[in-house]
Amino acid sequence: ERLPFPDVLAYWSFDDIRDNQVRDEGPYGYHGTIMHQTDVLPQPAPGIRNNGLHFPNEHRAWVELDKRLKLEPPFTVAAWVKLDTTRAAIELLGQKAHTSLDSIRIVFSTRQFRFEYSDGAGKCLVSYDPHHTRVGQWVYVAVTHDGREIALYVDGQEVRREAAQPMKVGRRAMLLGNFVLQKDMYRFVGTMDEVVFLKEALDQKGIARLGQTLLGHGRKPEAARR
């Protein structure tokens, strides 16, 4: 089922996972592949809507997205997330073997929410730390970049907005649930669902509407957290 938004770049509902392939239900077919270094793999699990993808604590795995997929402004990245740990550095989205000169990262944990990107000379950071997400709690998160400003949203509410530096588009494949360079400090532990990239930067009303659309049941994002 395709989203009723005209500018979908990619959409992974995690309802169709076969042979370690995660199907992109957007118009361009940016399918992902579950990569792993041990026999402990992410598995389909109950999501916020139908199935999500659960990353167990002991995994060393990630979903490597089609290398053709590039994220450049304007864009919106949104997802429903349920964490299983209080670790600080949980990476929802990243780029393999990232450096400060060629990378993006979306880190979301019970203690911090941040978007990192490069301006070609160093790392730029937009961060919101005072949120109170609990382990086992579904939360709807989003990042937007309209070319001038970057905004962070939690459960449909804007929590941070900052002026953007020129953003260098990364060359490497983007990863969901990153496990980088044989280190476990960034790995995602929990369940992700309804991950969507749009080729537009939604405003707060659009972010809230997208969250409800992803739920598919008419519930408001904040109601789903309780």
mmCIF file with all atom_site columns, C-alpha atoms in Angstrom:
data_model
loop_
_atom_site.group_PDB
_atom_site.id
_atom_site.type_symbol
_atom_site.label_atom_id
_atom_site.label_alt_id
_atom_site.label_comp_id
_atom_site.label_asym_id
_atom_site.label_entity_id
_atom_site.label_seq_id
_atom_site.pdbx_PDB_ins_code
_atom_site.Cartn_x
_atom_site.Cartn_y
_atom_site.Cartn_z
_atom_site.occupancy
_atom_site.B_iso_or_equiv
_atom_site.pdbx_formal_charge
_atom_site.auth_seq_id
_atom_site.auth_comp_id
_atom_site.auth_asym_id
_atom_site.auth_atom_id
_atom_site.pdbx_PDB_model_num
ATOM 1   C CA . GLU A 1 1   ? 0.000  0.000   0.000  1.00 0.00 ? 1   GLU A CA 1
ATOM 2   C CA . ARG A 1 2   ? 1.596  3.222   -1.127 1.00 0.00 ? 2   ARG A CA 1
ATOM 3   C CA . LEU A 1 3   ? 1.434  6.319   1.011  1.00 0.00 ? 3   LEU A CA 1
ATOM 4   C CA . PRO A 1 4   ? -0.946 9.078   -0.119 1.00 0.00 ? 4   PRO A CA 1
ATOM 5   C CA . PHE A 1 5   ? 1.887  11.599  -0.331 1.00 0.00 ? 5   PHE A CA 1
ATOM 6   C CA . PRO A 1 6   ? 3.074  12.825  -3.749 1.00 0.00 ? 6   PRO A CA 1
ATOM 7   C CA . ASP A 1 7   ? 6.780  13.061  -2.924 1.00 0.00 ? 7   ASP A CA 1
ATOM 8   C CA . VAL A 1 8   ? 7.635  9.635   -1.476 1.00 0.00 ? 8   VAL A CA 1
ATOM 9   C CA . LEU A 1 9   ? 11.295 8.812   -2.033 1.00 0.00 ? 9   LEU A CA 1
ATOM 10  C CA . ALA A 1 10  ? 11.265 5.472   -0.200 1.00 0.00 ? 10  ALA A CA 1
ATOM 11  C CA . TYR A 1 11  ? 9.021  3.602   2.230  1.00 0.00 ? 11  TYR A CA 1
ATOM 12  C CA . TRP A 1 12  ? 9.797  0.463   4.219  1.00 0.00 ? 12  TRP A CA 1
ATOM 13  C CA . SER A 1 13  ? 6.797  -0.955  6.100  1.00 0.00 ? 13  SER A CA 1
ATOM 14  C CA . PHE A 1 14  ? 8.682  -4.194  6.978  1.00 0.00 ? 14  PHE A CA 1
ATOM 15  C CA . ASP A 1 15  ? 5.552  -6.161  6.072  1.00 0.00 ? 15  ASP A CA 1
ATOM 16  C CA . ASP A 1 16  ? 7.334  -7.946  3.206  1.00 0.00 ? 16  ASP A CA 1
ATOM 17  C CA . ILE A 1 17  ? 10.706 -9.433  4.217  1.00 0.00 ? 17  ILE A CA 1
ATOM 18  C CA . ARG A 1 18  ? 11.915 -12.461 2.270  1.00 0.00 ? 18  ARG A CA 1
ATOM 19  C CA . ASP A 1 19  ? 15.378 -13.988 2.029  1.00 0.00 ? 19  ASP A CA 1
ATOM 20  C CA . ASN A 1 20  ? 16.840 -11.049 3.983  1.00 0.00 ? 20  ASN A CA 1
ATOM 21  C CA . GLN A 1 21  ? 15.385 -8.572  1.475  1.00 0.00 ? 21  GLN A CA 1
ATOM 22  C CA . VAL A 1 22  ? 13.435 -5.601  2.878  1.00 0.00 ? 22  VAL A CA 1
ATOM 23  C CA . ARG A 1 23  ? 11.081 -4.315  0.214  1.00 0.00 ? 23  ARG A CA 1
ATOM 24  C CA . ASP A 1 24  ? 10.790 -0.601  -0.538 1.00 0.00 ? 24  ASP A CA 1
ATOM 25  C CA . GLU A 1 25  ? 7.129  0.155   -1.235 1.00 0.00 ? 25  GLU A CA 1
ATOM 26  C CA . GLY A 1 26  ? 7.942  3.557   -2.703 1.00 0.00 ? 26  GLY A CA 1
ATOM 27  C CA . PRO A 1 27  ? 8.030  4.267   -6.452 1.00 0.00 ? 27  PRO A CA 1
ATOM 28  C CA . TYR A 1 28  ? 11.766 3.700   -7.035 1.00 0.00 ? 28  TYR A CA 1
ATOM 29  C CA . GLY A 1 29  ? 12.416 0.275   -5.559 1.00 0.00 ? 29  GLY A CA 1
ATOM 30  C CA . TYR A 1 30  ? 15.208 1.156   -3.121 1.00 0.00 ? 30  TYR A CA 1
ATOM 31  C CA . HIS A 1 31  ? 15.057 -2.249  -1.452 1.00 0.00 ? 31  HIS A CA 1
ATOM 32  C CA . GLY A 1 32  ? 17.245 -3.053  1.546  1.00 0.00 ? 32  GLY A CA 1
ATOM 33  C CA . THR A 1 33  ? 19.294 -6.138  2.400  1.00 0.00 ? 33  THR A CA 1
ATOM 34  C CA . ILE A 1 34  ? 19.772 -7.489  5.906  1.00 0.00 ? 34  ILE A CA 1
ATOM 35  C CA . MET A 1 35  ? 23.531 -7.852  6.376  1.00 0.00 ? 35  MET A CA 1
ATOM 36  C CA . HIS A 1 36  ? 24.968 -9.678  9.375  1.00 0.00 ? 36  HIS A CA 1
ATOM 37  C CA . GLN A 1 37  ? 28.202 -10.867 10.968 1.00 0.00 ? 37  GLN A CA 1
ATOM 38  C CA . THR A 1 38  ? 26.668 -13.569 13.187 1.00 0.00 ? 38  THR A CA 1
ATOM 39  C CA . ASP A 1 39  ? 23.661 -15.885 13.015 1.00 0.00 ? 39  ASP A CA 1
ATOM 40  C CA . VAL A 1 40  ? 21.596 -13.494 15.157 1.00 0.00 ? 40  VAL A CA 1
ATOM 41  C CA . LEU A 1 41  ? 19.500 -11.543 12.657 1.00 0.00 ? 41  LEU A CA 1
ATOM 42  C CA . PRO A 1 42  ? 16.811 -8.878  12.889 1.00 0.00 ? 42  PRO A CA 1
ATOM 43  C CA . GLN A 1 43  ? 13.401 -10.548 12.616 1.00 0.00 ? 43  GLN A CA 1
ATOM 44  C CA . PRO A 1 44  ? 9.847  -9.480  11.786 1.00 0.00 ? 44  PRO A CA 1
ATOM 45  C CA . ALA A 1 45  ? 7.932  -8.647  14.975 1.00 0.00 ? 45  ALA A CA 1
ATOM 46  C CA . PRO A 1 46  ? 4.684  -6.887  15.901 1.00 0.00 ? 46  PRO A CA 1
ATOM 47  C CA . GLY A 1 47  ? 5.007  -3.286  14.802 1.00 0.00 ? 47  GLY A CA 1
ATOM 48  C CA . ILE A 1 48  ? 3.033  -0.114  15.345 1.00 0.00 ? 48  ILE A CA 1
ATOM 49  C CA . ARG A 1 49  ? 1.115  -1.223  12.257 1.00 0.00 ? 49  ARG A CA 1
ATOM 50  C CA . ASN A 1 50  ? 1.314  -4.858  11.099 1.00 0.00 ? 50  ASN A CA 1
ATOM 51  C CA . ASN A 1 51  ? 4.956  -6.020  11.245 1.00 0.00 ? 51  ASN A CA 1
ATOM 52  C CA . GLY A 1 52  ? 8.043  -4.089  12.242 1.00 0.00 ? 52  GLY A CA 1
ATOM 53  C CA . LEU A 1 53  ? 11.681 -5.186  12.221 1.00 0.00 ? 53  LEU A CA 1
ATOM 54  C CA . HIS A 1 54  ? 13.121 -6.176  15.604 1.00 0.00 ? 54  HIS A CA 1
ATOM 55  C CA . PHE A 1 55  ? 16.861 -5.946  16.318 1.00 0.00 ? 55  PHE A CA 1
ATOM 56  C CA . PRO A 1 56  ? 17.738 -8.118  19.359 1.00 0.00 ? 56  PRO A CA 1
ATOM 57  C CA . ASN A 1 57  ? 20.334 -6.951  21.845 1.00 0.00 ? 57  ASN A CA 1
ATOM 58  C CA . GLU A 1 58  ? 23.024 -9.425  20.766 1.00 0.00 ? 58  GLU A CA 1
ATOM 59  C CA . HIS A 1 59  ? 22.795 -8.772  17.015 1.00 0.00 ? 59  HIS A CA 1
ATOM 60  C CA . ARG A 1 60  ? 25.606 -7.637  14.742 1.00 0.00 ? 60  ARG A CA 1
ATOM 61  C CA . ALA A 1 61  ? 23.491 -6.730  11.756 1.00 0.00 ? 61  ALA A CA 1
ATOM 62  C CA . TRP A 1 62  ? 22.013 -3.874  9.752  1.00 0.00 ? 62  TRP A CA 1
ATOM 63  C CA . VAL A 1 63  ? 19.794 -3.178  6.739  1.00 0.00 ? 63  VAL A CA 1
ATOM 64  C CA . GLU A 1 64  ? 21.903 -1.879  3.865  1.00 0.00 ? 64  GLU A CA 1
ATOM 65  C CA . LEU A 1 65  ? 19.822 0.303   1.564  1.00 0.00 ? 65  LEU A CA 1
ATOM 66  C CA . ASP A 1 66  ? 20.162 0.536   -2.201 1.00 0.00 ? 66  ASP A CA 1
ATOM 67  C CA . LYS A 1 67  ? 23.260 2.609   -3.013 1.00 0.00 ? 67  LYS A CA 1
ATOM 68  C CA . ARG A 1 68  ? 21.271 4.614   -5.556 1.00 0.00 ? 68  ARG A CA 1
ATOM 69  C CA . LEU A 1 69  ? 19.313 6.195   -2.704 1.00 0.00 ? 69  LEU A CA 1
ATOM 70  C CA . LYS A 1 70  ? 20.605 9.684   -1.928 1.00 0.00 ? 70  LYS A CA 1
ATOM 71  C CA . LEU A 1 71  ? 19.231 12.042  0.682  1.00 0.00 ? 71  LEU A CA 1
ATOM 72  C CA . GLU A 1 72  ? 19.511 15.699  -0.187 1.00 0.00 ? 72  GLU A CA 1
ATOM 73  C CA . PRO A 1 73  ? 17.376 18.722  0.756  1.00 0.00 ? 73  PRO A CA 1
ATOM 74  C CA . PRO A 1 74  ? 14.500 19.153  0.805  1.00 0.00 ? 74  PRO A CA 1
ATOM 75  C CA . PHE A 1 75  ? 13.615 15.962  2.652  1.00 0.00 ? 75  PHE A CA 1
ATOM 76  C CA . THR A 1 76  ? 11.694 14.398  5.498  1.00 0.00 ? 76  THR A CA 1
ATOM 77  C CA . VAL A 1 77  ? 12.772 11.214  7.286  1.00 0.00 ? 77  VAL A CA 1
ATOM 78  C CA . ALA A 1 78  ? 10.198 9.704   9.649  1.00 0.00 ? 78  ALA A CA 1
ATOM 79  C CA . ALA A 1 79  ? 9.833  6.432   11.551 1.00 0.00 ? 79  ALA A CA 1
ATOM 80  C CA . TRP A 1 80  ? 8.034  4.717   14.396 1.00 0.00 ? 80  TRP A CA 1
ATOM 81  C CA . VAL A 1 81  ? 10.515 3.329   16.927 1.00 0.00 ? 81  VAL A CA 1
ATOM 82  C CA . LYS A 1 82  ? 10.344 1.199   20.085 1.00 0.00 ? 82  LYS A CA 1
ATOM 83  C CA . LEU A 1 83  ? 13.608 0.887   22.016 1.00 0.00 ? 83  LEU A CA 1
ATOM 84  C CA . ASP A 1 84  ? 14.713 -2.093  24.118 1.00 0.00 ? 84  ASP A CA 1
ATOM 85  C CA . THR A 1 85  ? 17.659 -0.449  25.876 1.00 0.00 ? 85  THR A CA 1
ATOM 86  C CA . THR A 1 86  ? 18.705 2.772   27.597 1.00 0.00 ? 86  THR A CA 1
ATOM 87  C CA . ARG A 1 87  ? 22.057 2.924   25.775 1.00 0.00 ? 87  ARG A CA 1
ATOM 88  C CA . ALA A 1 88  ? 22.829 6.469   24.648 1.00 0.00 ? 88  ALA A CA 1
ATOM 89  C CA . ALA A 1 89  ? 24.128 6.048   21.082 1.00 0.00 ? 89  ALA A CA 1
ATOM 90  C CA . ILE A 1 90  ? 21.464 4.153   19.145 1.00 0.00 ? 90  ILE A CA 1
ATOM 91  C CA . GLU A 1 91  ? 21.650 4.811   15.430 1.00 0.00 ? 91  GLU A CA 1
ATOM 92  C CA . LEU A 1 92  ? 18.406 4.621   13.499 1.00 0.00 ? 92  LEU A CA 1
ATOM 93  C CA . LEU A 1 93  ? 19.960 5.717   10.199 1.00 0.00 ? 93  LEU A CA 1
ATOM 94  C CA . GLY A 1 94  ? 23.608 6.076   9.213  1.00 0.00 ? 94  GLY A CA 1
ATOM 95  C CA . GLN A 1 95  ? 26.210 5.519   6.516  1.00 0.00 ? 95  GLN A CA 1
ATOM 96  C CA . LYS A 1 96  ? 28.705 2.677   6.519  1.00 0.00 ? 96  LYS A CA 1
ATOM 97  C CA . ALA A 1 97  ? 32.266 3.575   7.560  1.00 0.00 ? 97  ALA A CA 1
ATOM 98  C CA . HIS A 1 98  ? 31.133 7.153   8.013  1.00 0.00 ? 98  HIS A CA 1
ATOM 99  C CA . THR A 1 99  ? 33.550 9.990   8.585  1.00 0.00 ? 99  THR A CA 1
ATOM 100 C CA . SER A 1 100 ? 32.888 13.572  9.591  1.00 0.00 ? 100 SER A CA 1
ATOM 101 C CA . LEU A 1 101 ? 33.415 14.600  5.960  1.00 0.00 ? 101 LEU A CA 1
ATOM 102 C CA . ASP A 1 102 ? 30.938 12.239  4.324  1.00 0.00 ? 102 ASP A CA 1
ATOM 103 C CA . SER A 1 103 ? 28.053 11.090  6.461  1.00 0.00 ? 103 SER A CA 1
ATOM 104 C CA . ILE A 1 104 ? 24.617 11.488  7.914  1.00 0.00 ? 104 ILE A CA 1
ATOM 105 C CA . ARG A 1 105 ? 23.345 9.949   11.120 1.00 0.00 ? 105 ARG A CA 1
ATOM 106 C CA . ILE A 1 106 ? 20.050 9.945   12.961 1.00 0.00 ? 106 ILE A CA 1
ATOM 107 C CA . VAL A 1 107 ? 20.623 8.892   16.561 1.00 0.00 ? 107 VAL A CA 1
ATOM 108 C CA . PHE A 1 108 ? 17.575 8.282   18.733 1.00 0.00 ? 108 PHE A CA 1
ATOM 109 C CA . SER A 1 109 ? 17.738 6.809   22.230 1.00 0.00 ? 109 SER A CA 1
ATOM 110 C CA . THR A 1 110 ? 16.005 7.269   25.562 1.00 0.00 ? 110 THR A CA 1
ATOM 111 C CA . ARG A 1 111 ? 18.515 10.055  26.244 1.00 0.00 ? 111 ARG A CA 1
ATOM 112 C CA . GLN A 1 112 ? 19.171 11.856  22.982 1.00 0.00 ? 112 GLN A CA 1
ATOM 113 C CA . PHE A 1 113 ? 17.814 12.659  19.534 1.00 0.00 ? 113 PHE A CA 1
ATOM 114 C CA . ARG A 1 114 ? 20.169 14.148  16.995 1.00 0.00 ? 114 ARG A CA 1
ATOM 115 C CA . PHE A 1 115 ? 20.799 14.573  13.293 1.00 0.00 ? 115 PHE A CA 1
ATOM 116 C CA . GLU A 1 116 ? 24.403 14.707  12.114 1.00 0.00 ? 116 GLU A CA 1
ATOM 117 C CA . TYR A 1 117 ? 25.584 15.736  8.662  1.00 0.00 ? 117 TYR A CA 1
ATOM 118 C CA . SER A 1 118 ? 28.675 17.102  6.955  1.00 0.00 ? 118 SER A CA 1
ATOM 119 C CA . ASP A 1 119 ? 29.259 20.472  5.339  1.00 0.00 ? 119 ASP A CA 1
ATOM 120 C CA . GLY A 1 120 ? 32.365 19.102  3.609  1.00 0.00 ? 120 GLY A CA 1
ATOM 121 C CA . ALA A 1 121 ? 34.738 20.501  6.230  1.00 0.00 ? 121 ALA A CA 1
ATOM 122 C CA . GLY A 1 122 ? 33.439 18.895  9.398  1.00 0.00 ? 122 GLY A CA 1
ATOM 123 C CA . LYS A 1 123 ? 30.484 17.505  11.323 1.00 0.00 ? 123 LYS A CA 1
ATOM 124 C CA . CYS A 1 124 ? 27.346 19.551  11.905 1.00 0.00 ? 124 CYS A CA 1
ATOM 125 C CA . LEU A 1 125 ? 24.893 18.605  14.616 1.00 0.00 ? 125 LEU A CA 1
ATOM 126 C CA . VAL A 1 126 ? 21.262 19.373  15.449 1.00 0.00 ? 126 VAL A CA 1
ATOM 127 C CA . SER A 1 127 ? 20.380 17.859  18.803 1.00 0.00 ? 127 SER A CA 1
ATOM 128 C CA . TYR A 1 128 ? 17.488 17.601  21.249 1.00 0.00 ? 128 TYR A CA 1
ATOM 129 C CA . ASP A 1 129 ? 18.303 15.788  24.476 1.00 0.00 ? 129 ASP A CA 1
ATOM 130 C CA . PRO A 1 130 ? 15.595 16.561  27.087 1.00 0.00 ? 130 PRO A CA 1
ATOM 131 C CA . HIS A 1 131 ? 12.978 14.125  25.752 1.00 0.00 ? 131 HIS A CA 1
ATOM 132 C CA . HIS A 1 132 ? 11.689 11.330  27.972 1.00 0.00 ? 132 HIS A CA 1
ATOM 133 C CA . THR A 1 133 ? 11.195 8.247   25.847 1.00 0.00 ? 133 THR A CA 1
ATOM 134 C CA . ARG A 1 134 ? 10.921 5.029   27.819 1.00 0.00 ? 134 ARG A CA 1
ATOM 135 C CA . VAL A 1 135 ? 12.080 1.526   26.968 1.00 0.00 ? 135 VAL A CA 1
ATOM 136 C CA . GLY A 1 136 ? 9.209  -0.417  25.396 1.00 0.00 ? 136 GLY A CA 1
ATOM 137 C CA . GLN A 1 137 ? 7.367  2.754   24.333 1.00 0.00 ? 137 GLN A CA 1
ATOM 138 C CA . TRP A 1 138 ? 6.459  3.444   20.705 1.00 0.00 ? 138 TRP A CA 1
ATOM 139 C CA . VAL A 1 139 ? 7.506  6.926   19.618 1.00 0.00 ? 139 VAL A CA 1
ATOM 140 C CA . TYR A 1 140 ? 7.188  8.721   16.287 1.00 0.00 ? 140 TYR A CA 1
ATOM 141 C CA . VAL A 1 141 ? 10.294 10.664  15.237 1.00 0.00 ? 141 VAL A CA 1
ATOM 142 C CA . ALA A 1 142 ? 11.061 12.808  12.196 1.00 0.00 ? 142 ALA A CA 1
ATOM 143 C CA . VAL A 1 143 ? 13.794 15.022  10.752 1.00 0.00 ? 143 VAL A CA 1
ATOM 144 C CA . THR A 1 144 ? 13.165 17.653  8.073  1.00 0.00 ? 144 THR A CA 1
ATOM 145 C CA . HIS A 1 145 ? 15.545 19.769  6.004  1.00 0.00 ? 145 HIS A CA 1
ATOM 146 C CA . ASP A 1 146 ? 14.076 22.422  3.686  1.00 0.00 ? 146 ASP A CA 1
ATOM 147 C CA . GLY A 1 147 ? 17.429 23.703  2.422  1.00 0.00 ? 147 GLY A CA 1
ATOM 148 C CA . ARG A 1 148 ? 17.541 26.520  4.964  1.00 0.00 ? 148 ARG A CA 1
ATOM 149 C CA . GLU A 1 149 ? 16.573 24.967  8.304  1.00 0.00 ? 149 GLU A CA 1
ATOM 150 C CA . ILE A 1 150 ? 16.649 21.537  9.937  1.00 0.00 ? 150 ILE A CA 1
ATOM 151 C CA . ALA A 1 151 ? 13.896 20.548  12.367 1.00 0.00 ? 151 ALA A CA 1
ATOM 152 C CA . LEU A 1 152 ? 13.442 17.597  14.725 1.00 0.00 ? 152 LEU A CA 1
ATOM 153 C CA . TYR A 1 153 ? 10.017 16.256  15.715 1.00 0.00 ? 153 TYR A CA 1
ATOM 154 C CA . VAL A 1 154 ? 8.893  13.868  18.463 1.00 0.00 ? 154 VAL A CA 1
ATOM 155 C CA . ASP A 1 155 ? 5.320  12.524  18.307 1.00 0.00 ? 155 ASP A CA 1
ATOM 156 C CA . GLY A 1 156 ? 4.327  15.185  15.792 1.00 0.00 ? 156 GLY A CA 1
ATOM 157 C CA . GLN A 1 157 ? 5.646  18.127  17.823 1.00 0.00 ? 157 GLN A CA 1
ATOM 158 C CA . GLU A 1 158 ? 8.601  20.251  16.754 1.00 0.00 ? 158 GLU A CA 1
ATOM 159 C CA . VAL A 1 159 ? 11.294 20.068  19.435 1.00 0.00 ? 159 VAL A CA 1
ATOM 160 C CA . ARG A 1 160 ? 14.277 21.730  17.724 1.00 0.00 ? 160 ARG A CA 1
ATOM 161 C CA . ARG A 1 161 ? 14.878 23.965  14.694 1.00 0.00 ? 161 ARG A CA 1
ATOM 162 C CA . GLU A 1 162 ? 18.221 25.354  13.576 1.00 0.00 ? 162 GLU A CA 1
ATOM 163 C CA . ALA A 1 163 ? 19.691 27.064  10.528 1.00 0.00 ? 163 ALA A CA 1
ATOM 164 C CA . ALA A 1 164 ? 21.353 24.560  8.204  1.00 0.00 ? 164 ALA A CA 1
ATOM 165 C CA . GLN A 1 165 ? 24.859 24.625  6.824  1.00 0.00 ? 165 GLN A CA 1
ATOM 166 C CA . PRO A 1 166 ? 25.371 23.482  3.198  1.00 0.00 ? 166 PRO A CA 1
ATOM 167 C CA . MET A 1 167 ? 24.982 19.697  3.328  1.00 0.00 ? 167 MET A CA 1
ATOM 168 C CA . LYS A 1 168 ? 27.416 17.371  1.577  1.00 0.00 ? 168 LYS A CA 1
ATOM 169 C CA . VAL A 1 169 ? 25.555 14.380  0.167  1.00 0.00 ? 169 VAL A CA 1
ATOM 170 C CA . GLY A 1 170 ? 27.134 11.113  1.288  1.00 0.00 ? 170 GLY A CA 1
ATOM 171 C CA . ARG A 1 171 ? 28.505 8.644   -1.264 1.00 0.00 ? 171 ARG A CA 1
ATOM 172 C CA . ARG A 1 172 ? 28.135 5.453   0.746  1.00 0.00 ? 172 ARG A CA 1
ATOM 173 C CA . ALA A 1 173 ? 25.080 3.272   1.209  1.00 0.00 ? 173 ALA A CA 1
ATOM 174 C CA . MET A 1 174 ? 22.759 4.290   4.014  1.00 0.00 ? 174 MET A CA 1
ATOM 175 C CA . LEU A 1 175 ? 22.030 1.763   6.735  1.00 0.00 ? 175 LEU A CA 1
ATOM 176 C CA . LEU A 1 176 ? 19.116 1.165   9.079  1.00 0.00 ? 176 LEU A CA 1
ATOM 177 C CA . GLY A 1 177 ? 20.083 -0.145  12.511 1.00 0.00 ? 177 GLY A CA 1
ATOM 178 C CA . ASN A 1 178 ? 23.744 0.600   11.898 1.00 0.00 ? 178 ASN A CA 1
ATOM 179 C CA . PHE A 1 179 ? 26.511 -1.714  13.120 1.00 0.00 ? 179 PHE A CA 1
ATOM 180 C CA . VAL A 1 180 ? 29.697 -0.009  11.977 1.00 0.00 ? 180 VAL A CA 1
ATOM 181 C CA . LEU A 1 181 ? 33.285 -1.190  11.683 1.00 0.00 ? 181 LEU A CA 1
ATOM 182 C CA . GLN A 1 182 ? 32.795 -4.174  14.003 1.00 0.00 ? 182 GLN A CA 1
ATOM 183 C CA . LYS A 1 183 ? 31.819 -1.874  16.871 1.00 0.00 ? 183 LYS A CA 1
ATOM 184 C CA . ASP A 1 184 ? 28.537 -2.182  18.717 1.00 0.00 ? 184 ASP A CA 1
ATOM 185 C CA . MET A 1 185 ? 28.352 1.345   20.123 1.00 0.00 ? 185 MET A CA 1
ATOM 186 C CA . TYR A 1 186 ? 25.906 2.546   17.447 1.00 0.00 ? 186 TYR A CA 1
ATOM 187 C CA . ARG A 1 187 ? 23.737 -0.510  16.892 1.00 0.00 ? 187 ARG A CA 1
ATOM 188 C CA . PHE A 1 188 ? 19.991 -0.163  17.092 1.00 0.00 ? 188 PHE A CA 1
ATOM 189 C CA . VAL A 1 189 ? 18.320 -2.360  19.725 1.00 0.00 ? 189 VAL A CA 1
ATOM 190 C CA . GLY A 1 190 ? 14.543 -2.517  19.528 1.00 0.00 ? 190 GLY A CA 1
ATOM 191 C CA . THR A 1 191 ? 11.877 -2.423  16.820 1.00 0.00 ? 191 THR A CA 1
ATOM 192 C CA . MET A 1 192 ? 11.565 0.012   13.937 1.00 0.00 ? 192 MET A CA 1
ATOM 193 C CA . ASP A 1 193 ? 8.514  0.345   11.720 1.00 0.00 ? 193 ASP A CA 1
ATOM 194 C CA . GLU A 1 194 ? 7.058  2.498   8.949  1.00 0.00 ? 194 GLU A CA 1
ATOM 195 C CA . VAL A 1 195 ? 10.305 4.195   7.881  1.00 0.00 ? 195 VAL A CA 1
ATOM 196 C CA . VAL A 1 196 ? 9.669  6.769   5.161  1.00 0.00 ? 196 VAL A CA 1
ATOM 197 C CA . PHE A 1 197 ? 11.758 9.267   3.174  1.00 0.00 ? 197 PHE A CA 1
ATOM 198 C CA . LEU A 1 198 ? 9.964  12.130  1.424  1.00 0.00 ? 198 LEU A CA 1
ATOM 199 C CA . LYS A 1 199 ? 11.336 14.527  -1.180 1.00 0.00 ? 199 LYS A CA 1
ATOM 200 C CA . GLU A 1 200 ? 9.832  17.476  0.689  1.00 0.00 ? 200 GLU A CA 1
ATOM 201 C CA . ALA A 1 201 ? 10.238 19.066  4.107  1.00 0.00 ? 201 ALA A CA 1
ATOM 202 C CA . LEU A 1 202 ? 6.880  18.825  5.846  1.00 0.00 ? 202 LEU A CA 1
ATOM 203 C CA . ASP A 1 203 ? 5.712  21.405  8.374  1.00 0.00 ? 203 ASP A CA 1
ATOM 204 C CA . GLN A 1 204 ? 4.403  20.411  11.803 1.00 0.00 ? 204 GLN A CA 1
ATOM 205 C CA . LYS A 1 205 ? 0.867  19.824  10.511 1.00 0.00 ? 205 LYS A CA 1
ATOM 206 C CA . GLY A 1 206 ? 2.237  17.637  7.716  1.00 0.00 ? 206 GLY A CA 1
ATOM 207 C CA . ILE A 1 207 ? 4.434  15.683  10.131 1.00 0.00 ? 207 ILE A CA 1
ATOM 208 C CA . ALA A 1 208 ? 1.436  14.961  12.366 1.00 0.00 ? 208 ALA A CA 1
ATOM 209 C CA . ARG A 1 209 ? -0.653 13.894  9.373  1.00 0.00 ? 209 ARG A CA 1
ATOM 210 C CA . LEU A 1 210 ? 2.129  11.613  8.140  1.00 0.00 ? 210 LEU A CA 1
ATOM 211 C CA . GLY A 1 211 ? 2.362  9.950   11.553 1.00 0.00 ? 211 GLY A CA 1
ATOM 212 C CA . GLN A 1 212 ? -1.363 9.221   11.547 1.00 0.00 ? 212 GLN A CA 1
ATOM 213 C CA . THR A 1 213 ? -1.182 7.926   7.977  1.00 0.00 ? 213 THR A CA 1
ATOM 214 C CA . LEU A 1 214 ? 1.634  5.561   8.912  1.00 0.00 ? 214 LEU A CA 1
ATOM 215 C CA . LEU A 1 215 ? -0.459 4.228   11.780 1.00 0.00 ? 215 LEU A CA 1
ATOM 216 C CA . GLY A 1 216 ? -3.234 3.417   9.350  1.00 0.00 ? 216 GLY A CA 1
ATOM 217 C CA . HIS A 1 217 ? -5.865 3.319   12.063 1.00 0.00 ? 217 HIS A CA 1
ATOM 218 C CA . GLY A 1 218 ? -6.712 6.982   12.616 1.00 0.00 ? 218 GLY A CA 1
ATOM 219 C CA . ARG A 1 219 ? -4.991 7.111   15.994 1.00 0.00 ? 219 ARG A CA 1
ATOM 220 C CA . LYS A 1 220 ? -3.028 10.191  16.926 1.00 0.00 ? 220 LYS A CA 1
ATOM 221 C CA . PRO A 1 221 ? 0.735  9.644   17.408 1.00 0.00 ? 221 PRO A CA 1
ATOM 222 C CA . GLU A 1 222 ? 0.685  10.750  21.034 1.00 0.00 ? 222 GLU A CA 1
ATOM 223 C CA . ALA A 1 223 ? -2.116 8.287   21.838 1.00 0.00 ? 223 ALA A CA 1
ATOM 224 C CA . ALA A 1 224 ? -0.028 5.395   20.558 1.00 0.00 ? 224 ALA A CA 1
ATOM 225 C CA . ARG A 1 225 ? 2.678  6.048   23.167 1.00 0.00 ? 225 ARG A CA 1
ATOM 226 C CA . ARG A 1 226 ? 0.442  5.279   26.164 1.00 0.00 ? 226 ARG A CA 1
#
